[in-house]
Coordinates of C-alpha atoms and ligand atoms in Angstrom, one line a residue:
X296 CA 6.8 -7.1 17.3
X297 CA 8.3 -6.3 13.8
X298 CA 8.7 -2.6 13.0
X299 CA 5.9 -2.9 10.2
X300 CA 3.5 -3.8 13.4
X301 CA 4.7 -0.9 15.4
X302 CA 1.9 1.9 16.2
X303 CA 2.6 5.4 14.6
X304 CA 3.5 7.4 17.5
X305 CA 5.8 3.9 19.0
X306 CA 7.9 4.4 15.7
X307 CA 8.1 8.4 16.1
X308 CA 10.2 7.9 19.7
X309 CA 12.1 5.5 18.2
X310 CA 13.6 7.0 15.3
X311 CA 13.8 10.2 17.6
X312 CA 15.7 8.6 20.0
X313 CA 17.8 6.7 17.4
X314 CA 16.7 3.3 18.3
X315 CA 16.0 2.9 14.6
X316 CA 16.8 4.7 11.3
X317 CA 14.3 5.4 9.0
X318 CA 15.7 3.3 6.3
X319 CA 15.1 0.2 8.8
X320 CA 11.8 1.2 8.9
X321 CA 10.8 1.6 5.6
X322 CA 12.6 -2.0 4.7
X323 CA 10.5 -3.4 7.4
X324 CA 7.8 -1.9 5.5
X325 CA 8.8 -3.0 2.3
X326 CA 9.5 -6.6 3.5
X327 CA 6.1 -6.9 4.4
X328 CA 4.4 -5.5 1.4
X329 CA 6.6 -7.9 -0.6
X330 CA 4.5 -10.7 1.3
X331 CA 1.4 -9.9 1.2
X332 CA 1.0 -7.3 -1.9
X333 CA 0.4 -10.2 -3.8
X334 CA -2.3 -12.2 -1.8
X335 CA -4.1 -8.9 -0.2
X336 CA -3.3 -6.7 -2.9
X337 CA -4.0 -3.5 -0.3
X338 CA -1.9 -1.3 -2.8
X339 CA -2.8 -0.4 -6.8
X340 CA 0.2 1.7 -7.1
X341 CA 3.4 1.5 -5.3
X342 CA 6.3 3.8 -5.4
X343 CA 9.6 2.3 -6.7
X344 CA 11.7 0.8 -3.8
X345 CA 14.5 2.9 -5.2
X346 CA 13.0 6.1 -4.6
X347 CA 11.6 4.5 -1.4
X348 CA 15.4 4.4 -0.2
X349 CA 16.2 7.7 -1.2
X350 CA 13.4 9.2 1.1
X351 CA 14.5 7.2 3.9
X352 CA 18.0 7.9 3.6
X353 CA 16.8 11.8 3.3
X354 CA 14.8 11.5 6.3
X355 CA 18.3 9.9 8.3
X356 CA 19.7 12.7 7.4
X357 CA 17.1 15.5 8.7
X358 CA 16.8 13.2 11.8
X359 CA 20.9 13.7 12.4
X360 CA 20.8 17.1 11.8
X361 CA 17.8 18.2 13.8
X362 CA 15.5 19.1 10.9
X363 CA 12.9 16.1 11.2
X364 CA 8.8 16.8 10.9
X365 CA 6.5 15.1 12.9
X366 CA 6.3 12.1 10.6
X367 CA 9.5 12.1 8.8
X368 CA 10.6 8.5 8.3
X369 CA 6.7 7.3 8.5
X370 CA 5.5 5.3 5.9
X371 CA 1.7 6.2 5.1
X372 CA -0.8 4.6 2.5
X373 CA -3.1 7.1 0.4
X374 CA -6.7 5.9 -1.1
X375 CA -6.9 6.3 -4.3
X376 CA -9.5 9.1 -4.8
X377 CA -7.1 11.2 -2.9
X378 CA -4.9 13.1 -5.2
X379 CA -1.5 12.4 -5.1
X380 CA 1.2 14.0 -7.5
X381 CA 2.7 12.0 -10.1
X382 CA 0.2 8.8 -8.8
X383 CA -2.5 7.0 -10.8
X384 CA -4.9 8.3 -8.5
X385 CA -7.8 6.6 -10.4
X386 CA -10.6 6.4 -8.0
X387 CA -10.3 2.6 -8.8
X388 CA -12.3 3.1 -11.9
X389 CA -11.9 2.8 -15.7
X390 CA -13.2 6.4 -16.4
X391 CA -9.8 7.5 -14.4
X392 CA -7.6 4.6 -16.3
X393 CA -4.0 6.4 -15.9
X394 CA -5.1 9.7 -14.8
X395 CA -2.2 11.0 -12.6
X396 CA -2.2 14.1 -11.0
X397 CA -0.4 17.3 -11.3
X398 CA -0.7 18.5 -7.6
X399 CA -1.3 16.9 -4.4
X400 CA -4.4 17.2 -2.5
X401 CA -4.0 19.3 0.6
X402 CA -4.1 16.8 3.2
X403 CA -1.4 14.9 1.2
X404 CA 1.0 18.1 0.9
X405 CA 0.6 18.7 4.9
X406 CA 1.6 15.3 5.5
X407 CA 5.1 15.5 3.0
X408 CA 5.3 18.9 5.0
X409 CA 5.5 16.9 8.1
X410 CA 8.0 14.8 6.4
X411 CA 6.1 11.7 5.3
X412 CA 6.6 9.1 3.0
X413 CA 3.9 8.5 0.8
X414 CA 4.4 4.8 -0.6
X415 CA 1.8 4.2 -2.4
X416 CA -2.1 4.6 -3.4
X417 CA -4.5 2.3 -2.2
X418 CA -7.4 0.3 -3.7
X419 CA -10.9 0.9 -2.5
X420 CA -14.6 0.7 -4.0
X421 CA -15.3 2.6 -7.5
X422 CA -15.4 6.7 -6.7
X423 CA -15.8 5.4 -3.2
X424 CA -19.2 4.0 -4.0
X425 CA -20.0 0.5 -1.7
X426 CA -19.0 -1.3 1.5
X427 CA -17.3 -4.4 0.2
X428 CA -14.0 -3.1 -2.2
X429 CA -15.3 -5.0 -4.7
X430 CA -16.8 -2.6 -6.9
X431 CA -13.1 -1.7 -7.9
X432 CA -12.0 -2.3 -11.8
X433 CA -8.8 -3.9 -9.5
X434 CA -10.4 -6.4 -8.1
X435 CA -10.7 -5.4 -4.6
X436 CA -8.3 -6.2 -1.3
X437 CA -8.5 -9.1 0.8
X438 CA -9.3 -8.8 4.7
X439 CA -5.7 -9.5 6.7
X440 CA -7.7 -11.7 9.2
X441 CA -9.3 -13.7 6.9
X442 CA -8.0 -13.5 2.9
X443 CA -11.1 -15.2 2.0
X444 CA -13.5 -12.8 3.5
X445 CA -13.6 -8.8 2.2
X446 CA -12.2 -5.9 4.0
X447 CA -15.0 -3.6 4.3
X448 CA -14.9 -0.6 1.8
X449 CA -14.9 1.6 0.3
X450 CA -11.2 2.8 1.9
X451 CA -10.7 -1.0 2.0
X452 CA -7.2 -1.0 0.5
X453 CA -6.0 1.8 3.2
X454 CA -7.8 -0.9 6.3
X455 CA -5.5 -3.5 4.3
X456 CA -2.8 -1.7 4.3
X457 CA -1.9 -1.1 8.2
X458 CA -3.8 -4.0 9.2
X459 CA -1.4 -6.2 7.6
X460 CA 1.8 -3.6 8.4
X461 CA 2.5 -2.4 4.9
X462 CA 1.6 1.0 6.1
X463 CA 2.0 2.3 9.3
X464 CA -0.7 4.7 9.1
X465 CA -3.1 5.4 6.3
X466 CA -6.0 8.3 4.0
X467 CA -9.1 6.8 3.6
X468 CA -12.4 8.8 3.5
X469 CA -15.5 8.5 4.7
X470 CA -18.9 10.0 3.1
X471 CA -21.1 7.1 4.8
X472 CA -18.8 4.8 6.8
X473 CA -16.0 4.3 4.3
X474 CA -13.1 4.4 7.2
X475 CA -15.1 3.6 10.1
X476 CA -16.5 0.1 8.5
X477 CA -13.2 -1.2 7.0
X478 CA -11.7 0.2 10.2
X479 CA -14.1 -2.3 12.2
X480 CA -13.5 -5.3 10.4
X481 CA -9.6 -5.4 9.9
X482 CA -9.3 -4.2 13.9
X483 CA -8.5 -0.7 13.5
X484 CA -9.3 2.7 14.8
X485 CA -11.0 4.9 12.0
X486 CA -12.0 8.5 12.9
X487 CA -14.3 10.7 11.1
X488 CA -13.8 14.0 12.1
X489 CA -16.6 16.3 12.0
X490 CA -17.2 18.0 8.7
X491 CA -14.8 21.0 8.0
X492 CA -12.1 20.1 10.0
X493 CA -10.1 18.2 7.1
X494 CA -9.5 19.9 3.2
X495 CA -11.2 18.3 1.0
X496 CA -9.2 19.8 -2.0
X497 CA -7.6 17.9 -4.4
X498 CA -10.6 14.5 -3.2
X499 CA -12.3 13.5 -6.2
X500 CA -15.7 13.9 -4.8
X501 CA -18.7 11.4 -4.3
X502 CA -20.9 13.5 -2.2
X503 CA -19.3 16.9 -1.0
X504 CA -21.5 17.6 1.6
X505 CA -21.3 14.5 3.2
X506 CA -17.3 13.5 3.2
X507 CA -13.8 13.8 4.9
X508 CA -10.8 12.3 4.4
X509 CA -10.2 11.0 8.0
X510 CA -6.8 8.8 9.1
X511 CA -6.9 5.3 9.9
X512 CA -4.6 3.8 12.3
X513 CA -4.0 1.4 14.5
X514 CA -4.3 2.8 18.1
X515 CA -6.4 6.2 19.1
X516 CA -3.4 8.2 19.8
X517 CA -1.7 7.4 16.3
X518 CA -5.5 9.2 15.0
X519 CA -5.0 12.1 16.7
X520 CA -1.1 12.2 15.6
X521 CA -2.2 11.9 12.2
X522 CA -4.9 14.1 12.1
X523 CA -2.7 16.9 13.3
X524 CA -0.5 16.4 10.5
X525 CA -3.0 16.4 8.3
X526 CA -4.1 20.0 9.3
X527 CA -2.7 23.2 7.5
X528 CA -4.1 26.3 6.1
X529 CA -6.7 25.1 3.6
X530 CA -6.6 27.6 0.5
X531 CA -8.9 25.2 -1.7
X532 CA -12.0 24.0 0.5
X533 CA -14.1 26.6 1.2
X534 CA -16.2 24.3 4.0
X535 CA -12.7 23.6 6.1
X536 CA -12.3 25.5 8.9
X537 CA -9.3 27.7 10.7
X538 CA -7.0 25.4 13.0
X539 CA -5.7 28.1 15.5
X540 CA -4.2 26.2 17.8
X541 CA -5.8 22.9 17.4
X542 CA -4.0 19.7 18.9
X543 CA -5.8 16.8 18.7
X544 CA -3.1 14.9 20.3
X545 CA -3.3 17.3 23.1
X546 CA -7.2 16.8 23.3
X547 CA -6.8 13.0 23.5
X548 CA -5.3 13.6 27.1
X549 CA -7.0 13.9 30.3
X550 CA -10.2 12.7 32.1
X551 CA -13.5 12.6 31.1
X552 CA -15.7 14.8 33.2
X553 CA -18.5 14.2 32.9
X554 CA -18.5 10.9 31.3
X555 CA -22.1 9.7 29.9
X556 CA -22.2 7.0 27.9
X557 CA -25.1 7.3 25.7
X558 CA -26.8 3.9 24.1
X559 CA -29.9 3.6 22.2
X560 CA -32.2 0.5 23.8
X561 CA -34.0 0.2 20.4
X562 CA -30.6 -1.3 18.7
X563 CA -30.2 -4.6 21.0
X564 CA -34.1 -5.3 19.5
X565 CA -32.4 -4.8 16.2
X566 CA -31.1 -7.4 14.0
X567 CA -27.4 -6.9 14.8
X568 CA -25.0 -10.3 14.6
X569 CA -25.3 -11.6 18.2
X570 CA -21.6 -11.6 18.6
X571 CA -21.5 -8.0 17.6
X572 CA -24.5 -7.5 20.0
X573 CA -22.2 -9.3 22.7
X574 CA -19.4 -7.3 22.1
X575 CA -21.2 -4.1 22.4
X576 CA -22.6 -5.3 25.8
X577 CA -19.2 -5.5 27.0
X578 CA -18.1 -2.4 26.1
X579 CA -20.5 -0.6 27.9
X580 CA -19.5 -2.9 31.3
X581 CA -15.7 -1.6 30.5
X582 CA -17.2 2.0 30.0
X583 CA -19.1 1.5 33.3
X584 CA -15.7 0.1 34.9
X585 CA -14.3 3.7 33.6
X586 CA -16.8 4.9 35.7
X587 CA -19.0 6.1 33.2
X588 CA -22.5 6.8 33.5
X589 CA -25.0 4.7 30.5
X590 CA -27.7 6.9 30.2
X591 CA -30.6 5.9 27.6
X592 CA -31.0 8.1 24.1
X593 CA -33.7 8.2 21.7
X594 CA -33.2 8.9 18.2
X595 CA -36.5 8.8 16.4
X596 CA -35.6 9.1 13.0
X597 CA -32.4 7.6 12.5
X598 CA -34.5 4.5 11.0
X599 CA -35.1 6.8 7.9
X600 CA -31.4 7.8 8.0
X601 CA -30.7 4.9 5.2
X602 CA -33.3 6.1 2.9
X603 CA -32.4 9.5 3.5
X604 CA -28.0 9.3 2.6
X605 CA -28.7 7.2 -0.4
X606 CA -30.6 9.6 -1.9
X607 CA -28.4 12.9 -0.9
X608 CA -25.3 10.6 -1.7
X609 CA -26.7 9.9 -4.7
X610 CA -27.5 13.2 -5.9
X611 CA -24.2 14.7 -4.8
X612 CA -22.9 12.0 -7.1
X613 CA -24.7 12.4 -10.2
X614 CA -23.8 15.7 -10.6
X615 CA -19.8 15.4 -8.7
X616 CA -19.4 12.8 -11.9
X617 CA -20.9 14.9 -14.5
X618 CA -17.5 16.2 -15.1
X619 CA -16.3 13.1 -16.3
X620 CA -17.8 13.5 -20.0
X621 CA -14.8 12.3 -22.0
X622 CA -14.2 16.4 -23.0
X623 CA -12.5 17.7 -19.8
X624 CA -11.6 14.4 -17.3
X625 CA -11.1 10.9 -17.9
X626 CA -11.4 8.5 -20.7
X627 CA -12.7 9.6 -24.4
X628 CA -13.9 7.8 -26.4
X629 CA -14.4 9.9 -29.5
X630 CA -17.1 8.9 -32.2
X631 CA -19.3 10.2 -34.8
X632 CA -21.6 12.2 -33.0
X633 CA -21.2 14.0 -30.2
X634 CA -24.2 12.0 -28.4
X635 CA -22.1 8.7 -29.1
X636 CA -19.4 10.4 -27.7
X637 CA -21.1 10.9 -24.7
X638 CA -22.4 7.2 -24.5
X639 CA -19.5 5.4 -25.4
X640 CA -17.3 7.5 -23.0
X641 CA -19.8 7.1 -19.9
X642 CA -19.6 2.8 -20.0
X643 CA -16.6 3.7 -18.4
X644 CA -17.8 3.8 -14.9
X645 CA -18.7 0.3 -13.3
X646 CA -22.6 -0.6 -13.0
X647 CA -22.7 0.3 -9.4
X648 CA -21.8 3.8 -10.3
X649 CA -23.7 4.0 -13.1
X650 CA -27.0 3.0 -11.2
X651 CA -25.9 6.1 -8.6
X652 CA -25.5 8.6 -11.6
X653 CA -29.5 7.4 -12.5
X654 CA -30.9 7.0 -9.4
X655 CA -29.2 10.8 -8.3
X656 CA -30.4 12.3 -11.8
X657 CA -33.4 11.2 -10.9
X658 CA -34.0 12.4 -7.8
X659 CA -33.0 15.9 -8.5
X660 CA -35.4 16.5 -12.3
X661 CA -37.9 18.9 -11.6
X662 CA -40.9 16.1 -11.4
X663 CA -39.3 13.9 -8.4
X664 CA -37.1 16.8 -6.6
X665 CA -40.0 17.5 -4.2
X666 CA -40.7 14.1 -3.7
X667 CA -36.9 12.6 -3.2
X668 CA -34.1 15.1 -2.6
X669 CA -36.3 17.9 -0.7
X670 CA -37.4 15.1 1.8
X671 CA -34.9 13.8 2.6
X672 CA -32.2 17.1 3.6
X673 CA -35.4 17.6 5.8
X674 CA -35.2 14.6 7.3
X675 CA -31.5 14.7 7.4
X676 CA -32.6 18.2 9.6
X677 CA -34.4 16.0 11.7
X678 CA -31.4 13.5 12.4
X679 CA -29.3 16.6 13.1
X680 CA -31.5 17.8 15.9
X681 CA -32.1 13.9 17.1
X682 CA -28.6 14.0 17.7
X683 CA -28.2 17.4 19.3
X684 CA -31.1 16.5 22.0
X685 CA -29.2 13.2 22.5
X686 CA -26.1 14.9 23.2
X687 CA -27.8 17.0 25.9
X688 CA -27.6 14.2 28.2
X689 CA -24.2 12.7 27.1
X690 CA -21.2 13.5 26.0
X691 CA -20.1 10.3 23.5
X692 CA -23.1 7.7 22.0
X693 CA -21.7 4.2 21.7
X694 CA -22.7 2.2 18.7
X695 CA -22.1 -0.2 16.5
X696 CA -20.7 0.0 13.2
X697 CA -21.8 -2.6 11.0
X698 CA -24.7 -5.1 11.9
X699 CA -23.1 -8.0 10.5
X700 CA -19.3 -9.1 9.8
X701 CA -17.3 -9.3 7.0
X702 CA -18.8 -11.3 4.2
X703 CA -17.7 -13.7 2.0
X704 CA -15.9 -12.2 -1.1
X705 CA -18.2 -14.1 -3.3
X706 CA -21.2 -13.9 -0.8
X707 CA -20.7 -10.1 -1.2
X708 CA -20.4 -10.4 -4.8
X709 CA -24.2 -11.3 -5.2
X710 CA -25.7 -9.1 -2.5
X711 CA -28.4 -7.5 -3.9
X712 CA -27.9 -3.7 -3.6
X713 CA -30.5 -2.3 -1.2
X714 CA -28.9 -5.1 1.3
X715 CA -25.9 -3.4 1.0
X716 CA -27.0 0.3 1.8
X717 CA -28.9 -1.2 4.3
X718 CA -25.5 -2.5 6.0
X719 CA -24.4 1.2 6.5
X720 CA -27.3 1.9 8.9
X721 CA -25.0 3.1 11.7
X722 CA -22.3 5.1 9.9
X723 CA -24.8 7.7 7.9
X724 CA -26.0 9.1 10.3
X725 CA -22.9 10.6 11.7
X726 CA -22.1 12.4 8.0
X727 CA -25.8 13.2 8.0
X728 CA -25.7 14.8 10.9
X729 CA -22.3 16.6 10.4
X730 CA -21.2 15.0 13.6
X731 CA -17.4 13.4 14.6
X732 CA -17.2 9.8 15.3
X733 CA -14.7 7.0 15.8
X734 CA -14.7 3.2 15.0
X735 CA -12.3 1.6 17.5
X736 CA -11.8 -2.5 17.8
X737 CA -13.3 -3.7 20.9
X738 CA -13.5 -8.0 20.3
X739 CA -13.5 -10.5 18.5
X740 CA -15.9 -13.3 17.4
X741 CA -15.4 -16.9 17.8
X742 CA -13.8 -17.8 13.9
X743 CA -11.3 -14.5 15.5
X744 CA -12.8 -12.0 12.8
X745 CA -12.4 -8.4 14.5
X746 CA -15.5 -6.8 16.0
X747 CA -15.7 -2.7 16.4
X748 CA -17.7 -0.5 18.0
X749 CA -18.3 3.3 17.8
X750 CA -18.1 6.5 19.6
X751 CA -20.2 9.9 18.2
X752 CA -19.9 13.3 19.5
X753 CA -21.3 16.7 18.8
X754 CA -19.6 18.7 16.4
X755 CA -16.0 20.0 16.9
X756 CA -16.0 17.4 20.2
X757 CA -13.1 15.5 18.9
X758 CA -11.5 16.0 22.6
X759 CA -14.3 13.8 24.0
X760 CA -14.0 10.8 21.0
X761 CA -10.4 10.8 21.8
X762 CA -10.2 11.0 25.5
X763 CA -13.1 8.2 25.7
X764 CA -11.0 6.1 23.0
X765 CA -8.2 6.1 25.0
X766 CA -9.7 5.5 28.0
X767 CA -11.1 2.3 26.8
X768 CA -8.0 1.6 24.8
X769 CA -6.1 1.7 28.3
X770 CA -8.3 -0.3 29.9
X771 CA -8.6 -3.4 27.3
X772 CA -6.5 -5.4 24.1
X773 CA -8.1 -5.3 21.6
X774 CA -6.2 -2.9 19.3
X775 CA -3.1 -4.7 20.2
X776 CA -3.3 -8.2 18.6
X777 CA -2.2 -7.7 15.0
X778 CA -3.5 -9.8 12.2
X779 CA -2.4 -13.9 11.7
X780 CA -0.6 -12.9 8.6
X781 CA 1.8 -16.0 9.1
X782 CA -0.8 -18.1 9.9
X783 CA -3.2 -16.8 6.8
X784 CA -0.4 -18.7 4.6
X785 CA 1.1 -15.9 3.3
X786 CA 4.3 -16.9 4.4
X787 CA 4.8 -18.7 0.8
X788 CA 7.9 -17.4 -1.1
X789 CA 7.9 -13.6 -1.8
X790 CA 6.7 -12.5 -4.7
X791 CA 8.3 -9.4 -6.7
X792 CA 6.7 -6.3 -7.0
X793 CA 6.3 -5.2 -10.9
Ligands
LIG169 N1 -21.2 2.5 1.8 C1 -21.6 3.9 1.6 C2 -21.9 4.2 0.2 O1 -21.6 3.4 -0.6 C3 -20.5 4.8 2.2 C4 -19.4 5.0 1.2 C5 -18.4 6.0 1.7 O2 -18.3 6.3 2.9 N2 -17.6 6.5 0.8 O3 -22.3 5.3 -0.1

């Protein structure tokens, strides 16, 4: 297996035992991204591979002398709605054309804390709006497993990026399913920790009540790795929690005891893909063959659960993107009047965002507020407690993640848009709900595209998505296979990176 393949927590013993050095990593790294940048195009900004060599050779050095972090010598990709200092962090959008930022979000700072190398941001949906990475003003990344299909979105760039080993471990978020979907269909573990546990400072926001930044990786343990680096003392997010004492890694260890499986009948009726449907079968045998108990759930108004993030999503996002006026943030476009102003300076954002920004405007004047946004946090209330009574009698739900696989990219291109919110039916509930959950690979389907499933648990129950991830991850091989990139034909001659 090449380096570049190599699971986080595989290349943390071996640079601690000095079976590598870090600058063999991060050319193994660099190799890669030389291949494939060009016909995946997982990164929008890379650093320079000079400065690339100087942090590995600094990170040698701290390993000799005893002075290395957690993840010094790990190469990680950031999404780029995820400030990062010095970085066109420009939420793949034309309003943020060359914004870079003075400061690095929180998360990011923890993880150069814990010595990691940030190579590069990543390109994803427009302000983290879709489920396809084509709403980006880049063009959008192409799935690992199949260059002509996409890669799930929005965090499709991060999937991209450690699917096809030019990362070993990347930042996505997730407001509605944006790690755990791209996680599914590039054949990686996505976790979505439960609201509050990660800083959202320095995120350019879509929907603030709704989002995390979460890790995406390739195995579960690499997760909980991450996500402990990720931790710190949040100064800026006043919805993140203390971490006294918190180890997820420490959590993922151990038996599950109980261990219920929970599994709603009324989604084999539904109109899942049937080799999704098969896989999902499956994995409840292997859970069973864990010796876990499937006990039935009901969860009567998760049907409404579309309906009800679209319109709180969007209304989060009309007025999160307010502040992009052309005065204080992003482009200007300066005319006569100040109402021009205003117009001219607002074509800036794609027409995907721009029909959020309406929609969410709408939704919150005083005529339709009643109507729209009040229903639906009450029914969002109403998911909450569906889940809570669920939980009662189990301590993970297995579900699926997307009803249907990766698309065509130009399929996906002319998918009308309620089909597409529809397609996020599984993952909104969770950040509805204010639950944890976990995407995690678990087959494949017969043209070999990767298949996931996922795991939800009550709030702060990390402890149980991890210990039943790993129990399933010990048990079958899914996570392991890494994706064709020789035989996708992108073994061609290496192109340079500008
Ligand atoms: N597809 C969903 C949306 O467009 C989720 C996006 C996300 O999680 N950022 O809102």
């Amino acid at each position: 297996m090449d380096l570049c393949e190599t699971p986080l927590v595989q290349l943390r013993q071996m640079l601690d035992t000095g079976n590598v050095t870090a600058k063999e990593v991060v050319y193994s790294f660099y190799e890669r991204i030389q291949r494939v940048q060009e016909p995946l195009r997982p990164y929008v900004h890379l650093m320079p591979i000079r400065d690339m060599m100087i942090q590995a050779d600094d990170a040698d050095d701290w390993l000799r002398t005893g002075r290395a972090g957690v993840l010094t010598g790990i190469p990680i990709a950031v999404k780029s709605s995820i400030s990062v200092k010095d970085m066109p962090t420009d939420c793949a959008s034309a309003m943020l054309e060359g914004y870079r930022p003075p400061y690095d979000a929180e998360v990011v700072h923890n993880l150069r804390e814990c010595g990691a190398i940030v190579l590069g941001l990543t390109d994803m949906d427009e302000f983290a709006m879709g489920n396809t990475c084509l709403t980006s003003v880049h063009g959008g990344s192409k799935n690992p497993w199949a260059p002509e299909r996409i890669p799930g979105g929005s965090s499709g760039g991060s999937a991209v990026a450690v699917s096809s080993g030019c990362a070993a471990a990347a930042l996505g978020t997730d407001t509605g399913g944006s790690i755990r979907q791209p996680a599914a269909f590039c054949n990686l573990v996505g976790l979505l920790p439960t609201y509050g546990t990660a800083s959202r400072f320095g995120h350019v926001a879509y929907g603030s009540s709704l989002e995390q930044i979460s890790p995406m990786t390739r195995t579960v343990e690499d997760a909980a790795f991450l996500l402990d680096a990720m931790m710190g003392e949040s100064t800026g997010d006043s919805t993140c929690r203390l971490h006294e004492g918190d180890d997820f890694s420490l959590m993922a260890e151990g038996e599950m005891e109980p261990f219920r499986v929970g599994w709603c009948p009324a989604w084999d009726a539904e109109n899942l893909d049937k080799d999704v449907c098969q896989a999902l079968e499956k994995a409840r045998t292997v859970f069973e063959n864990l010796g876990a108990e499937i006990v039935e759930i009901d969860l009567p108004h998760l049907q409404h659960a579309v309906a009800a993030y679209y319109l709180v999503a969007m209304a989060e996002a009309s007025s999160n993107l307010a502040r992009f006026d052309g005065m204080r943030f992003g482009k200007s476009e300066r005319k006569k009047s100040l109402q021009e102003s205003y117009r001219a300076t607002r074509q800036g954002f794609g027409e995907e965002t721009r029909r959020r920004i309406l929609m969410g405007t709408f939704a919150l004047t005083e005529g339709a507020y009643k109507d729209y946004y009040r229903k639906a946090a009450q029914v969002r209330a109403l998911i909450r407690q569906d889940f809570m009574t669920a939980f009662e009698s189990c301590e993970v739900i297995l579900a699926p993640v997307s009803p249907s696989l990766p698309m065509l990219r130009d399929e996906a291109e002319n998918v009308d848009p309620l089909t597409s919110y529809l397609a996020d039916m599984y993952t909104v509930p969770a950040n509805l709900a204010g639950i944890c959950a976990m995407s995690l690979p678990c087959g494949r389907t017969k043209i070999g595209l990767p298949i996931g499933m996922q795991l939800m648990a009550a709030p702060f129950r990390e402890d149980l998505l991890l210990k039943s991830g790993m129990a399933y991850q010990g048990y079958t091989l899914w996570h392991v296979r890494t994706a064709p990139i020789d035989k996708s034909g992108l073994s061609g001659p290496i192109p340079l990176i500008p």
